[in-house]
Amino acid sequence: MKLTPEATATRAGSSRKNLRHRDALPDLSRFLTAEQHRIHLVGVAGSGMSGLAGLLIELGHSVSGSDKVTTTETERLQRLGLRFHEQHLAEHADAAELIVFSSAIKEDNPILLTARNCGKPLFRRAEAVAAIMRSKRGIVIAGMHGKTTTSAMAAHVLREGGLHPSHYVGAEIPILGTNAFWNQRGEYFVAEGDESDGTLRFFHPEHALILNIEEEHLDFYSDLAAIEKVFAQLIDQTSGTVLYNVDDPNTARLCGKRKRAISYGFSEHADYRGSDVELRNFGSSFLVSRRGEKLGEAILNVPGEHNVHNALGVIALASELSIPFDKIAASLRKFEHARRRFEIKYASDRFLLVDDYAHHPTEIRATLRTAKSIGRRRLVTMFQPHRFSRTKALCREFGTAFNDADRVVITDVYPASEPPIPGITGRSIVDEIVQRSHRGVTYQPHLQSVHRDVGNMLEAGDLILSLGAGNIHEQLEILAADLVIAERLKAIVGEEGDVRLYEPLSNHTTLRVGGPAQFWVEPRTERAFAELIRFCRNEHLPLFVIGRGSNLLVRDGGIRGVVVHPHGGDFEKIEVDGCEITAGAGVKLRQVAYAARAANLGGLEWMEGIPGTVGGGLRMNAGAMGAQTFEKVIRIRYLDPEGNSHVKNRGELEVFYRRFPLLEKNFAVSATFCGEPAERAQIDSRLRESQEKRRTTQPVAKSAGCIFKNPATIPAGKLVDELGLKNSRVGNARVSRVHGNFIVNDGNATSSEVLELIDDIKSVARKKRGIELETEVEIVGEPE
Ligand code: EPU
């Protein structure tokens, strides 16, 4: 058969109609399986389309394809001969004799428009697959949930049973090698039938396996009756046996009346019956009988009761194809999951990360039940709703689907080429769940931030699940990659230390702004700190040390890499020896002042007024009341970039106003200060003086202390005051009314607001007074 563009053009639309008509399917079947042609696939990167491309290449066709995205599948197909275009241009399909398009492709696609204009034959994906199937003995696996797993399981069992089947399933299946495979040798062709767009009606298989039927895809179907109509047609068009799940009422009602129908399930009436099911960690075992006769025990290494059901369907099918039960059981035991079907992304005693494709409330319930049965401490779930139409239609059902989860983070809807529906977002589902009084649910409208929200709530013992048919799994993958590093950091700091992912730095800065730290680490010992430094160096991870965060402005994008907070343990020690006070880097300067008081040592009272730690005070050479840190330092102990420790005396150190260069690349561990013996009353009076100065001249609101260094000619606060900028604001960041060198956070200010205000002040000072203000606060991190 030859289908030239000219030939079809002269026959106008009629040939297209003919070809698309059921009666013409044998012709299309011949065209696709017994001849070799030039075929173009529009939307070739989709999971179903890429499988079809693989089949057509194996059948010897010259295949081209277009898509707006490149995937590892399109790259693999290119190596096999696909001519791939990352754009839909009509000219790329000029030479094609036939065009196949995905359901996701819109009517105005230029390739479709041109092909229609010149009368080129156009087919939907399922029509092409159904036509290919016609050249073999077709087996269609259909149903709302579990198709991919079951068709993969069926193809695997038939293959192990020596039947050399060809297959076509909707996802990458590691155990099968690829999502589609053409086997010249075998008679059978196992295909997953897609009910979502009505194309199930194209199939004329020898056997059909029906898993379940319920309301779904209400973007396409008006109601359940419309869905059942398509299934009824498939059943009518099945020439041999229909195998069906008797435990699903809709399926049983539709299939039960058919003559050549075989049932499976847990019901006593099932032809193939499963019983004595035992679910364990990642699998199950159960007994199988056929019409009362015991066949034996089956063991599955994929979890969940729903998979026991799926396996019973496959057992029924394979048994009807005369594969002995022992062989079936042995292959089922070897079966591994399809991608994104309870796929384990990370597993340790402390955490288990699993990705699943579940996106319908029934699937979510089943997956959560399986996850719960694994027996981890908590179940933390991230969910991306799929399609606005489904979110709208099943919103109420989603409201109860997450009952088994302890925590749920829901992001916005993955549109899957649908236009938005006003008022329908991920929040619609969150509201439904909250109404049913589930307290652990939050909404995160930005998909890119979901891994952060979930990562920051983790506790040892958690099972973390990503659910959805869109791209939420990418968030779990980012989390898994970071968790690998976080767990290595945890091993370094040990039981007593602490490691958290994506810790919001607004919780650790006195100004209360700033995005997350990718890895927040609290070592308790100098040894652990040294090891952290070496680890970061070897792994090329940036390392930043934060004390009290009192002189720090972290940008809204947070800090990438490891943020070390030396806190507790070695870093909290204060020792007084004569006039010397040695304090760890994590000790607050005001604690040093009070330790000195307790030992009747004076000269350090001004430290009372500084909100920072010893480490921060050293790094900044912080000061107050006309004094500065290094005036009182005798020696310091620090770690170098290789993690080696050093002790240096004051005389060996180069120090400037508000700057101590040594700690720009090295890390403070402790400092020894010298006090002077003094009367307690005198110390108390100086402490009061400092407190009074603070109370009367500085704001109590959230701030980062003084923002600018004092220029030589005028204190920065006085300058800002004179410029009339007090109380000026950007958003919720405001110049303090009390002191011009303080910016205060009126609540929920962002870092970018503070930065904008700083820039405003600088430019006014420059313009009006010719003074170049320099920030004293350290500005770090990445913009959002
Ligand atoms: N002034 C004004 N208007 C203002 C603020 C200040 O006229 O809005 C005047 C004051 O009246 C005073 C002069 O400016 O005559 C200096 O002000 P202040 O005494 O408050 O000291 P400062 O130089 O602004 C320094 C430190 C503070 C420390 C105080 C108290 C710097 C940049 N700041 O402030 O340190 O608490 O002395 O001893 O050196 C910090 O470093 O984060 C910090 C708050």
Short mmCIF file of C-alpha atoms and ligand atoms in Angstrom, two decimals, residues 551 623-625 657-658 693 698 705-706 708 710 715 717-718 721 726 738-742 776, ligand 1:
data_model
loop_
_atom_site.label_atom_id
_atom_site.label_comp_id
_atom_site.label_asym_id
_atom_site.label_seq_id
_atom_site.Cartn_x
_atom_site.Cartn_y
_atom_site.Cartn_z
CA ASN A 551 24.92 41.66 62.39
CA GLY A 623 32.09 47.54 69.73
CA ALA A 624 29.95 49.70 71.97
CA MET A 625 30.36 52.52 74.47
CA TYR A 657 37.64 49.20 62.83
CA ARG A 658 34.79 46.65 62.50
CA LYS A 693 22.34 53.96 76.88
CA GLN A 698 18.33 52.17 70.55
CA GLY A 705 22.10 46.54 65.06
CA CYS A 706 23.81 49.40 63.30
CA PHE A 708 26.35 51.41 58.53
CA ASN A 710 30.38 55.37 61.20
CA PRO A 715 28.15 59.03 63.13
CA GLY A 717 22.87 57.50 62.84
CA LYS A 718 23.27 61.24 63.20
CA ASP A 721 18.73 61.71 61.25
CA LYS A 726 14.02 58.43 60.09
CA VAL A 738 14.79 56.04 67.85
CA HIS A 739 18.14 55.71 66.10
CA GLY A 740 18.89 56.56 62.48
CA ASN A 741 21.44 53.78 62.02
CA PHE A 742 18.92 51.01 62.75
CA GLU A 776 28.54 47.38 58.74
N1 EPU B 1 22.61 60.38 66.85
C1 EPU B 1 21.68 61.21 66.33
N2 EPU B 1 20.55 60.68 65.79
C2 EPU B 1 20.35 59.33 65.72
C3 EPU B 1 21.31 58.47 66.24
C4 EPU B 1 22.45 58.99 66.79
O1 EPU B 1 21.84 62.42 66.35
O2 EPU B 1 19.30 58.94 65.21
C5 EPU B 1 23.80 60.89 67.44
C6 EPU B 1 23.88 60.60 68.93
O3 EPU B 1 23.17 61.53 69.70
C7 EPU B 1 25.37 60.62 69.19
C8 EPU B 1 25.98 60.11 67.87
O4 EPU B 1 24.98 60.27 66.91
O5 EPU B 1 25.78 61.92 69.42
C9 EPU B 1 26.43 58.66 67.96
O6 EPU B 1 25.34 57.85 68.32
P1 EPU B 1 25.45 56.68 69.39
O7 EPU B 1 26.05 57.20 70.64
O8 EPU B 1 24.13 56.03 69.51
O9 EPU B 1 26.50 55.70 68.82
P2 EPU B 1 26.66 55.08 67.38
O10 EPU B 1 27.98 55.48 66.86
O11 EPU B 1 25.50 55.35 66.52
C10 EPU B 1 27.85 52.98 68.30
C11 EPU B 1 27.91 51.60 67.74
C12 EPU B 1 26.75 50.77 68.31
C13 EPU B 1 26.78 50.78 69.81
C14 EPU B 1 26.67 52.22 70.24
C15 EPU B 1 26.63 52.40 71.75
C16 EPU B 1 28.79 51.82 65.48
C17 EPU B 1 28.48 51.84 64.02
N3 EPU B 1 27.77 51.67 66.30
O12 EPU B 1 26.67 53.57 67.75
O13 EPU B 1 26.95 49.46 67.89
O14 EPU B 1 25.72 50.00 70.38
O15 EPU B 1 27.79 52.93 69.69
O16 EPU B 1 27.86 52.34 72.31
O17 EPU B 1 29.95 51.94 65.86
C18 EPU B 1 26.44 47.92 66.24
O18 EPU B 1 27.63 47.93 65.98
O19 EPU B 1 25.62 47.17 65.66
C19 EPU B 1 25.95 48.80 67.25
C20 EPU B 1 24.67 48.97 67.53
#
